Short mmCIF file of C-alpha atoms in Angstrom, two decimals:
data_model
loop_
_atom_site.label_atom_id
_atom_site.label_comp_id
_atom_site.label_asym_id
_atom_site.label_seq_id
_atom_site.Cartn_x
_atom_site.Cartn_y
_atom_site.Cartn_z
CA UNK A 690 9.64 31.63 -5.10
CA UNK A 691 6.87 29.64 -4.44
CA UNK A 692 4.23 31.88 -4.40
CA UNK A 693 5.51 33.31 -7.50
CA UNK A 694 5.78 29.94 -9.78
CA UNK A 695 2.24 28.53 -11.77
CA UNK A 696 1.05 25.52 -10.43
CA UNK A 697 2.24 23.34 -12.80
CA UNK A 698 3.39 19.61 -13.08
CA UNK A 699 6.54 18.55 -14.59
CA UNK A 700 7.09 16.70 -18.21
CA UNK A 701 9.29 13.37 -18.03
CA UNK A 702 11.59 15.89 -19.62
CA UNK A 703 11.60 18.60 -17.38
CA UNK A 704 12.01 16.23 -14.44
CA UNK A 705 14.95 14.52 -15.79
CA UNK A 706 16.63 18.13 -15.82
CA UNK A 707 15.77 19.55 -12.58
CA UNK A 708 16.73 15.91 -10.83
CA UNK A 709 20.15 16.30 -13.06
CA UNK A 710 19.99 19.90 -12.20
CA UNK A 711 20.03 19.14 -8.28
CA UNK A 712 21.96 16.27 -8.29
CA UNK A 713 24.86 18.19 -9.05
CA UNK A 714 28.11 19.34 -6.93
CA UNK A 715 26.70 22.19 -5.17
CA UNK A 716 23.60 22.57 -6.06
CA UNK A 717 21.74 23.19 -2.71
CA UNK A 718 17.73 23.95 -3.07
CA UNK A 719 18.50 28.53 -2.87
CA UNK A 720 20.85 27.52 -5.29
CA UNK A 721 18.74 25.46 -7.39
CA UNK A 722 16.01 28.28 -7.45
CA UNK A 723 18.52 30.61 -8.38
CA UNK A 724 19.21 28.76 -11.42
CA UNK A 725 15.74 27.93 -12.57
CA UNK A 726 14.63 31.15 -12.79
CA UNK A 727 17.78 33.37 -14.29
CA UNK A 728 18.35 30.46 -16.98
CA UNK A 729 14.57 30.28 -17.93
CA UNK A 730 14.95 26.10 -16.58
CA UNK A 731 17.25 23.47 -15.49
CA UNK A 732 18.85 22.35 -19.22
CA UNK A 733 20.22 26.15 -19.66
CA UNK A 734 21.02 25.83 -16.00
CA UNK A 735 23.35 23.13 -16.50
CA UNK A 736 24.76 24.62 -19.63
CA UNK A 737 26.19 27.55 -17.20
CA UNK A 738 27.54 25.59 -14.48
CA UNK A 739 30.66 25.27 -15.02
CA UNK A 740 31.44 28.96 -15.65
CA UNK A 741 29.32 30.26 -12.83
CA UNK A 742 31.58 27.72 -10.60
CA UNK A 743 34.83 28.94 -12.53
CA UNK A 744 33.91 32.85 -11.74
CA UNK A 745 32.75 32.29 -8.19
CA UNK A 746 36.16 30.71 -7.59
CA UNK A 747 36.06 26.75 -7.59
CA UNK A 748 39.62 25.01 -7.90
CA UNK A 749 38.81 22.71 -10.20
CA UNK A 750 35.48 22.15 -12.49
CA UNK A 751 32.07 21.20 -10.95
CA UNK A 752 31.19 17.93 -11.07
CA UNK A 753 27.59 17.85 -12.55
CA UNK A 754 25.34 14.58 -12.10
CA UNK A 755 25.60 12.81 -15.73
CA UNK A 756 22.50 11.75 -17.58
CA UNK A 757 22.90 7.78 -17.05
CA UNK A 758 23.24 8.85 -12.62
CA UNK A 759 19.95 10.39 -13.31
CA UNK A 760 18.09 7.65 -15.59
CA UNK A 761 19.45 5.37 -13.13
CA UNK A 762 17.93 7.16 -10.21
CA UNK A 763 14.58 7.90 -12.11
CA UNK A 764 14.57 3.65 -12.63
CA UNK A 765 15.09 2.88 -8.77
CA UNK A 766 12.38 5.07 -8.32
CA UNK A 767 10.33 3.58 -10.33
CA UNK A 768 11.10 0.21 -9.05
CA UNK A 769 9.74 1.19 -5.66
CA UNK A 770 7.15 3.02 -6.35
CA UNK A 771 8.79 6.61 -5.53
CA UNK A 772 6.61 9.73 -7.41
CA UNK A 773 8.74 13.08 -8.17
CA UNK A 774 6.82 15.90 -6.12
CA UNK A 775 8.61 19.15 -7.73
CA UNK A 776 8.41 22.58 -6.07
CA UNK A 777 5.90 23.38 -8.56
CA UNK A 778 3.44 20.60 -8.12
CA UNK A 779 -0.17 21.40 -6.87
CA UNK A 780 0.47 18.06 -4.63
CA UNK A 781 3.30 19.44 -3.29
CA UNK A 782 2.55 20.16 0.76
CA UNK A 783 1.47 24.02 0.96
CA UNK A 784 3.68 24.10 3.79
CA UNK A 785 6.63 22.99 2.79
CA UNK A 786 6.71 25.28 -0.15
CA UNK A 787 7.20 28.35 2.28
CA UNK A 788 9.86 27.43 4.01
CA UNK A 789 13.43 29.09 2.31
CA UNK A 790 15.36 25.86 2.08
CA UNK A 791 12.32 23.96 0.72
CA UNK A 792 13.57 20.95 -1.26
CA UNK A 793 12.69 21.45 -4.81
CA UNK A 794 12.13 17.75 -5.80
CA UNK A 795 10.37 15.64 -2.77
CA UNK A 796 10.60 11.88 -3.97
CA UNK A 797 7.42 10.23 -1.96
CA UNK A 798 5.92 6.83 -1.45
CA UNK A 799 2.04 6.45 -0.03
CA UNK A 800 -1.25 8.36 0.02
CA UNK A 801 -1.04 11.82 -1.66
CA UNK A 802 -3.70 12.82 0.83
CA UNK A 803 -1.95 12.65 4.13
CA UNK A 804 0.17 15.56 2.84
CA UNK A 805 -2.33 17.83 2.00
CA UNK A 806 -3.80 17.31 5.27
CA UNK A 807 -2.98 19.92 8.47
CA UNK A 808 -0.21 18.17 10.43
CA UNK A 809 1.67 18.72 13.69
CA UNK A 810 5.15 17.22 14.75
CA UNK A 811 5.91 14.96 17.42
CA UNK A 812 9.96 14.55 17.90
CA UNK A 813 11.80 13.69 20.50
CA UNK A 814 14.59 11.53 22.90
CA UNK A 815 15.76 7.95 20.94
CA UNK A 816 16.10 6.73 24.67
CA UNK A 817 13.31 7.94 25.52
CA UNK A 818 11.47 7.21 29.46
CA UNK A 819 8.43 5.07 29.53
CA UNK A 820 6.25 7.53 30.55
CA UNK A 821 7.70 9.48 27.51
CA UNK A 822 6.77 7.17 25.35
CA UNK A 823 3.29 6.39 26.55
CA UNK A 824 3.08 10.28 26.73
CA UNK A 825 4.13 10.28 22.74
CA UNK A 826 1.49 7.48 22.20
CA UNK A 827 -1.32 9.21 23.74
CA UNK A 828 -0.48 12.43 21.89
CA UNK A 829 -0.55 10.99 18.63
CA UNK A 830 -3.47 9.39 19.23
CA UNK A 831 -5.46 12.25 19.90
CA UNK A 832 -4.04 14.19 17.35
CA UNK A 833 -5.20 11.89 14.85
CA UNK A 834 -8.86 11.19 16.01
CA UNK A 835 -8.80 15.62 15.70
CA UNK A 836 -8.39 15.17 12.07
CA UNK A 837 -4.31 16.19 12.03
CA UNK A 838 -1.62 13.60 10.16
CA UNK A 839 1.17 13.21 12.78
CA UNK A 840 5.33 13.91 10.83
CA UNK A 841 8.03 12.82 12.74
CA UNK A 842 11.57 11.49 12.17
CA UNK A 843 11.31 7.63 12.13
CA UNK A 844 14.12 7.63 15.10
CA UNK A 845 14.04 4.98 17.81
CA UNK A 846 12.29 5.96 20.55
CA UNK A 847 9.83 9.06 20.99
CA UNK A 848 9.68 9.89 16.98
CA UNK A 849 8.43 5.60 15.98
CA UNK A 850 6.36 5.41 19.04
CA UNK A 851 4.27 8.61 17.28
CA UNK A 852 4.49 7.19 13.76
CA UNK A 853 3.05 3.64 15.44
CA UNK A 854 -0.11 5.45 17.40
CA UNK A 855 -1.09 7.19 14.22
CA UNK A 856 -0.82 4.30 11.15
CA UNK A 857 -4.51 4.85 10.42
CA UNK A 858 -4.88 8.23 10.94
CA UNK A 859 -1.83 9.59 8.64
CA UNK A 860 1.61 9.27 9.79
CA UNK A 861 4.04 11.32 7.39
CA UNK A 862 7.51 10.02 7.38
CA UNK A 863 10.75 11.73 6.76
CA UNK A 864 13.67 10.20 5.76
CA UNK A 865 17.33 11.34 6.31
CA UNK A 866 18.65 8.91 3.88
CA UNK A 867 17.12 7.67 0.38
CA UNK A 868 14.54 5.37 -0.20
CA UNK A 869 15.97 2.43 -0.86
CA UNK A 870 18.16 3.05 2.23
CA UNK A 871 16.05 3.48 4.85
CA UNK A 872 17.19 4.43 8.32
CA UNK A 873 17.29 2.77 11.48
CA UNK A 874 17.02 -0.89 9.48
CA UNK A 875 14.06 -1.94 12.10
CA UNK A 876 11.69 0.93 10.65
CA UNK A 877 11.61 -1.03 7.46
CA UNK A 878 8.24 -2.70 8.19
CA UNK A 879 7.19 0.75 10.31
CA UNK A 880 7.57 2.34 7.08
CA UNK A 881 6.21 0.04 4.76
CA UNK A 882 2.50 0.52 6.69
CA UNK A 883 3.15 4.09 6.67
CA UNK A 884 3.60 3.89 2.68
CA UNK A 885 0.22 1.97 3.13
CA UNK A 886 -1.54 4.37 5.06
CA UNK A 887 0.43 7.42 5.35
CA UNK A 888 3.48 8.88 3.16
CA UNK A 889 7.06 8.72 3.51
CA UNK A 890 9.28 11.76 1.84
CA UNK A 891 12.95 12.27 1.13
CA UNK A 892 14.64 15.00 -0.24
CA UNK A 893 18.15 12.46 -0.66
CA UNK A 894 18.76 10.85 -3.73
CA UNK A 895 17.06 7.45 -3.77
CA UNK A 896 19.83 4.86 -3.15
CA UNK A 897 21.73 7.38 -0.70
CA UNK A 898 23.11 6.43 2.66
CA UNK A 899 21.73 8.42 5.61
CA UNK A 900 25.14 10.73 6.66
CA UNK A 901 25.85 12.99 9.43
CA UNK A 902 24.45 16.31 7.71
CA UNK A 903 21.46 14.84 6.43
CA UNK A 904 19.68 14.69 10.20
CA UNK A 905 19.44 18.74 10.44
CA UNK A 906 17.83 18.89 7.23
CA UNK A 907 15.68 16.13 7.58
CA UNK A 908 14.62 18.02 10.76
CA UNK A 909 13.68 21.27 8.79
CA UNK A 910 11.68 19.16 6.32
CA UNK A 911 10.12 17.52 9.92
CA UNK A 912 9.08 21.36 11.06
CA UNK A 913 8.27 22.96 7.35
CA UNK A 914 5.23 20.33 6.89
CA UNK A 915 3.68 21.12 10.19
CA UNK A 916 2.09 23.51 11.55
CA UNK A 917 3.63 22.90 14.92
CA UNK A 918 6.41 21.23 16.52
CA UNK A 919 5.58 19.26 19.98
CA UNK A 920 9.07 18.29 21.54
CA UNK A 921 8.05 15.49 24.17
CA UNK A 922 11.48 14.42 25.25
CA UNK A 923 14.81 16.17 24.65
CA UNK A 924 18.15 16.62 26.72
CA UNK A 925 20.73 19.72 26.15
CA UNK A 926 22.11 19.12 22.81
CA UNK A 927 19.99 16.92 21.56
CA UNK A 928 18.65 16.43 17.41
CA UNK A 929 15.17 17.82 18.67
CA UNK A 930 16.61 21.48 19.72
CA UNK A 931 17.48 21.59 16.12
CA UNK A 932 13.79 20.70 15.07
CA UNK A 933 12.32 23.43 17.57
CA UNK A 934 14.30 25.88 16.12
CA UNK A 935 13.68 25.42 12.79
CA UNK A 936 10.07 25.35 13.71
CA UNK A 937 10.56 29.04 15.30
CA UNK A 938 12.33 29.85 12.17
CA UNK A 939 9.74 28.91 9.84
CA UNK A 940 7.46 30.68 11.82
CA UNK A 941 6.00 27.83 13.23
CA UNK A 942 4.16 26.66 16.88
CA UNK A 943 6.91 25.34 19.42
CA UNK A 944 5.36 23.17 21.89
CA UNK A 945 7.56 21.39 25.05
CA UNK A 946 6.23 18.73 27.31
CA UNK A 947 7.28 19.47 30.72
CA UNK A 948 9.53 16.56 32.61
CA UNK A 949 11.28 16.23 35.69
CA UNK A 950 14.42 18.70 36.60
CA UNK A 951 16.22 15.51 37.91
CA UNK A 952 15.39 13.88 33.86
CA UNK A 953 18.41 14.82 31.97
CA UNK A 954 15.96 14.06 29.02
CA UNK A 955 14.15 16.49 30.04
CA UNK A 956 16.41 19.47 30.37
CA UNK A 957 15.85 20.58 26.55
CA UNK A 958 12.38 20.88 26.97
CA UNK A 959 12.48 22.52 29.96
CA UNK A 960 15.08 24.73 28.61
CA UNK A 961 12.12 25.46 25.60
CA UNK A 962 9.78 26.34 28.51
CA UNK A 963 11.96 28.78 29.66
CA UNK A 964 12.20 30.69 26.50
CA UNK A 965 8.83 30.73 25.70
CA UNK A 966 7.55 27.34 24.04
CA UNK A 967 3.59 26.78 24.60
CA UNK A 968 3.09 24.16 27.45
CA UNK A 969 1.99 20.53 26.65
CA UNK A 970 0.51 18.66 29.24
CA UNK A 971 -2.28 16.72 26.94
CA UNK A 972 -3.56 16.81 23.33
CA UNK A 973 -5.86 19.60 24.15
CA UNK A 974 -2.95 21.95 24.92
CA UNK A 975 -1.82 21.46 20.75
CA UNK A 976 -5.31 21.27 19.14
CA UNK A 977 -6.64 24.53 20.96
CA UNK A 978 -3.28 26.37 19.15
CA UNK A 979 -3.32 25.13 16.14
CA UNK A 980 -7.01 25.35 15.55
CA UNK A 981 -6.98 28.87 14.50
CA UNK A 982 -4.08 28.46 12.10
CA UNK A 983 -6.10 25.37 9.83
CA UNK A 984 -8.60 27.97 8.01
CA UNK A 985 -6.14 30.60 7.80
CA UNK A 986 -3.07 31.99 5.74
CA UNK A 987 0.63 31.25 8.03
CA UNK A 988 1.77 33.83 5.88
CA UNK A 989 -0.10 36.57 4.60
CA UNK A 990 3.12 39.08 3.59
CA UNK A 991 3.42 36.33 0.82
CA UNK A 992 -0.36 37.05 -0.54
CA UNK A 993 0.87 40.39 -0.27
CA UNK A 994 3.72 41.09 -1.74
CA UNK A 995 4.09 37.76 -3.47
CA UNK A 996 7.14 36.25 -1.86
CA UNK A 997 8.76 35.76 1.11
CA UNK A 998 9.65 33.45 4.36
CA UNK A 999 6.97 33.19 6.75
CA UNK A 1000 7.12 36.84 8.26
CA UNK A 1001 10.20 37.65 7.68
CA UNK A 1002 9.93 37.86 3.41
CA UNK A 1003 13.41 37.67 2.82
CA UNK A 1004 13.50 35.37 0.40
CA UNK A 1005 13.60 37.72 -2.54
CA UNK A 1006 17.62 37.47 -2.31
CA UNK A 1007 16.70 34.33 -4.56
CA UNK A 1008 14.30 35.35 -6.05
CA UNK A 1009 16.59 35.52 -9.68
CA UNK A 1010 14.37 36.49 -12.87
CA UNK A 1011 14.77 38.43 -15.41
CA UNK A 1012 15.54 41.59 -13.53
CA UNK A 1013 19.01 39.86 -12.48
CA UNK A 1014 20.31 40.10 -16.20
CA UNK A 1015 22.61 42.85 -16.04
CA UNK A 1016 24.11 41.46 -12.85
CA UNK A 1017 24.66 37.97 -14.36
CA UNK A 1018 26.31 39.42 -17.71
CA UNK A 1019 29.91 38.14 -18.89
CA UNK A 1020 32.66 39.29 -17.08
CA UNK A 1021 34.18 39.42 -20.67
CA UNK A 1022 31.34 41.70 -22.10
CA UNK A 1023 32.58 45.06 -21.88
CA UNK A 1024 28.79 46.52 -21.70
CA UNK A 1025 28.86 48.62 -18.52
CA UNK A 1026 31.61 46.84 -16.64
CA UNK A 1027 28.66 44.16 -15.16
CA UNK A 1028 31.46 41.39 -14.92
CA UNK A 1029 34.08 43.73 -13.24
CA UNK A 1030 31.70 45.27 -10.84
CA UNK A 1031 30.48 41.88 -9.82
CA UNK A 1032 33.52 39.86 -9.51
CA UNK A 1033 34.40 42.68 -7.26
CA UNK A 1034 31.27 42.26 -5.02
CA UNK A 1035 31.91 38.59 -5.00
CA UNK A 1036 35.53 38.78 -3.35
CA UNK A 1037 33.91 41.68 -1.02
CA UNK A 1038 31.45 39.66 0.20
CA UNK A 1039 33.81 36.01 0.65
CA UNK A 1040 36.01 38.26 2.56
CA UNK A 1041 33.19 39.59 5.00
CA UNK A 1042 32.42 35.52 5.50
CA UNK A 1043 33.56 33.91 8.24
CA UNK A 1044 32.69 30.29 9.89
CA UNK A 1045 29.71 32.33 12.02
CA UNK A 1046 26.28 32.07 9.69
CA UNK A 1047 25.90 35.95 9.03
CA UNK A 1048 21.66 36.73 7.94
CA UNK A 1049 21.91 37.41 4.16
CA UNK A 1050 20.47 41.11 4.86
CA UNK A 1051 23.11 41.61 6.84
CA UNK A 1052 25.49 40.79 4.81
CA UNK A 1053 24.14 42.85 2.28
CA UNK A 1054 24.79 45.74 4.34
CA UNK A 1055 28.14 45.59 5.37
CA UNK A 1056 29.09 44.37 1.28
CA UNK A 1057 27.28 48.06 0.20
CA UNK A 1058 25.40 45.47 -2.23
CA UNK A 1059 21.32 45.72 -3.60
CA UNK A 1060 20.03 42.19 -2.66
CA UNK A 1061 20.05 41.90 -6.52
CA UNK A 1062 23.89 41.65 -6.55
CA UNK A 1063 24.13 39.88 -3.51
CA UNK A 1064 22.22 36.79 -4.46
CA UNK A 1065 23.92 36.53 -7.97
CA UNK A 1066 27.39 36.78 -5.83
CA UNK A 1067 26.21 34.05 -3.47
CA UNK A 1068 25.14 31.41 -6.18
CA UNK A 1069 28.79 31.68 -7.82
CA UNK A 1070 29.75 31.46 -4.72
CA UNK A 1071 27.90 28.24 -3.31
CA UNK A 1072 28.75 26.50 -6.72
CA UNK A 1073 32.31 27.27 -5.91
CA UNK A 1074 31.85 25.19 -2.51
CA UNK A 1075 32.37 28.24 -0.69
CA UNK A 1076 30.17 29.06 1.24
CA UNK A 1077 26.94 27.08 2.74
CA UNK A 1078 23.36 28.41 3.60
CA UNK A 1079 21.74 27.49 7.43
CA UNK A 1080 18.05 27.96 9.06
CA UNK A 1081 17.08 31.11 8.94
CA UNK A 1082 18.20 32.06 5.51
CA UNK A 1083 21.91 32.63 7.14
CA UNK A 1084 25.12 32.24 5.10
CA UNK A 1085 28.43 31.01 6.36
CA UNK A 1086 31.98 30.31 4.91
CA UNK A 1087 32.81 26.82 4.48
CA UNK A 1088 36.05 25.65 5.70
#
C-alpha cells in the first residue's frame, strides 16, 4: 500500500477517523488498510463495521472505539507532546512503510530527523554479561560517529546500554506500551533525553499498559526502521530471536555477535551464526554491510510493480481498491450471486485454518480463491476475531 498512497498529511478530521478507525475491536494495521482503501476512508469504514463483523461471523457486535475514547486520546497526546505520524505522512520513516504489518498511525515524541536518518538495531539479553554490555556500548558508539541513529527496545540490559552510548547521535526508541505508560519505570529519564535528542515511537494507544503481545510487535517495529538488526546477546528462546527474524522477514541485515559456547546468553546468537547471520566482532563488521544499502532502493519490485513486501511483493492480498467491488457486494444483492459466492469462500477458507500460521498465498491455493477474494474473506474474518495475521504476512486461526 505504501508505495501506492500520495504523500499526503492528514486533516484534524481525517486523523480523528483513522485513530477511531484503528482503535477499534479488531482492527489490526492489514485490516485497517483493507478498510481505507475499499471504503474510500476511515468514516465509511466505520459505517461498515459492524456488518463486515456480522458476515465474517462475530458472536456478538464489534465494539468500535467511540468518539469521546478518541478526543480523549488525541488530548493526552497533546498534553505530552505526542505528533500523529500516519502511514501517509512524508515524515513517516521510509522504512517502516514497507514492512506488511506497518502501523498505520505512529504517535512520536522528539526530533523528526532521527527518523529519517539510516538506522541499524542493537537488541539483546536484559541480563546481559559485562563484556556484553561494554560490547553494546562500543557498538553504538561507533555506529553513531558513522552517521547511523541507533533503534532498540528500551529493555534493561543490552537494548538501554545502546540507547545510553548514542543520546547525541540519535537514539530511536520503541515503546511496547503507550506513552504515558512507559516501560521498564527506570527508562523514564532514559527516554525523556531521547525525546530531547532522539525520538521515541509507539504504535499503542497513548495511556495503554505494556501487555504480553505487545513485545513481538514492538520488535517488528524495532527491525522495520532499520536497515539491520545486530543481536549482541541472546539465549534460546529469548525476545531477540523474535527481532532477528522479523529482520529476515522484512528483508533486512541479521547480524550476531559471537559469545562463548559455555554463555547460555550466548547460545541464540550462536545459534544465528549457524544459520547464516553476518558475523560481528566490531563496528566495522555492520558499517561495511550496510554501506551499500544507504544510497540504494531495499526494494526495487516495489518501484516496479508498485507494491509489495520487501522481495517477496505479496502484499497485494491487501491491497483493496476499487477493483474489490464486486467481491465486497451485499450478500442480499442478488446481482451475480457476489454475497453467496463469498460467504462460501469465507467458511472454505476458516475451515482450512488451523492454530499453525499458514502464508496467505498458500492459503489461497488450497481455498481455489484469486487473492482478490481471499483478502476480502480475511478482513470479515479478522473483524470477526477469527483469525490473526503473524511475520511474514502468515495467517492463523485464533483460538
Amino acid at each position: 500500500m505504501a508505495s501506492q498512497v500520495r504523500p499526503q498529511r492528514l486533516s484534524d478530521g481525517q486523523l480523528f477517523d483513522w485513530l477511531r478507525l484503528l482503535r477499534s475491536e479488531n482492527v489490526g494495521p492489514r485490516t485497517f488498510r483493507a478498510l481505507v482503501e475499499r471504503y474510500g476512508g476511515a468514516r465509511s469504514a466505520l459505517e461498515a463495521l459492524p456488518e463486515l463483523a456480522r458476515r465474517g461471523g462475530a458472536q456478538r457486535p464489534i465494539r468500535l472505539a467511540t468518539a469521546e475514547e478518541t478526543e480523549q486520546e488525541l488530548a493526552v497526546a497533546r498534553r505530552l507532546g505526542v505528533r500523529f505520524l500516519a502511514l501517509t505522512d512524508p515524515d513517516y520513516p521510509p522504512l517502516l512503510r514497507e514492512i506488511d504489518s506497518a502501523p498505520p498511525l505512529l504517535a512520536f515524541r522528539g526530533r523528526i530527523e532521527a527518523l529519517q536518518r539510516p538506522a541499524a538495531a542493537i537488541v539483546g539479553s536484559r541480563n546481559a554479561s559485562a563484556a556484553g554490555l561494554t560490547f553494546a556500548e562500543r557498538l553504538g558508539r561507533g555506529l553513531g560517529r558513522a552517521g547511523y541513529a541507533v533503534v532498540s527496545g528500551l529493555a534493561r540490559g543490552i537494548d538501554q546500554r545502546a540507547h545510553a552510548a548514542t543520546l547525541e547521535t540519535g537514539a530511536v526508541g520503541v515503546l511496547a506500551g503507550g506513552h504515558a505508560k512507559p516501560y521498564p519505570a527506570e527508562a523514564v529519564p532514559l527516554i525523556e533525553r531521547m525525546a530531547e535528542f532522539g525520538a521515541v515511537v509507539s504504535e499503542a494507544p497513548v495511556a495503554q499498559e505494556p501487555r504480553g503481545r505487545d513485545f513481538p510487535r514492538r520488535n517488528r517495529i524495532v527491525s522495520g526502521l532499520s536497515l539491520g538488526v545486530i543481536v549482541v546477546e541472546a539465549a534460546r528462546g529469548s525476545g531477540s530471536l523474535i527481532t532477528a527474524r522479523f529482520a529476515l522477514e522484512q528483508n533486512r541485515q541479521v547480524f550476531a555477535v559471537p559469545g562463548s559456547p559455555l554463555d547460555p546468553r550466548a547460545e541464540g546468537t550462536n545459534d544465528l551464526l549457524k544459520q547464516g547471520a553476518t558475523i560481528c566482532t566490531g563496528v566495522e563488521d555492520v558499517t561495511t554491510a550496510l554501506e551499500p544499502m544507504r544510497s540504494r532502493d531495499l526494494f526495487p519490485e516495489l518501484s516496479a510493480n508498485g507494491g509489495g513486501e520487501g522481495a517477496r511483493g505479496k502484499r497485494g492480498l491487501f491491497e483493496i481498491g476499487s477493483d474489490a467491488a464486486d467481491a465486497c457486494e451485499d450478500p442480499e444483492d442478488p446481482a451475480g450471486g457476489a454475497g453467496d459466492r463469498l460467504d462460501a469462500l469465507r467458511d472454505r477458507i476458516a475451515s482450512l485454518l488451523g492454530p499453525a500460521p499458514i502464508p496467505l498465498d498458500e492459503l489461497a491455493r488450497a481455498a481455489d480463491a484469486s487473492a482478490r477474494e481471499t483478502r476480502v474473506a480475511l478482513m470479515e474474518l479478522e473483524l470477526a476475531g477469527r483469525i490473526e495475521f503473524s511475520g511474514g504476512d502468515r495467517v492463523a486461526a485464533k483460538l
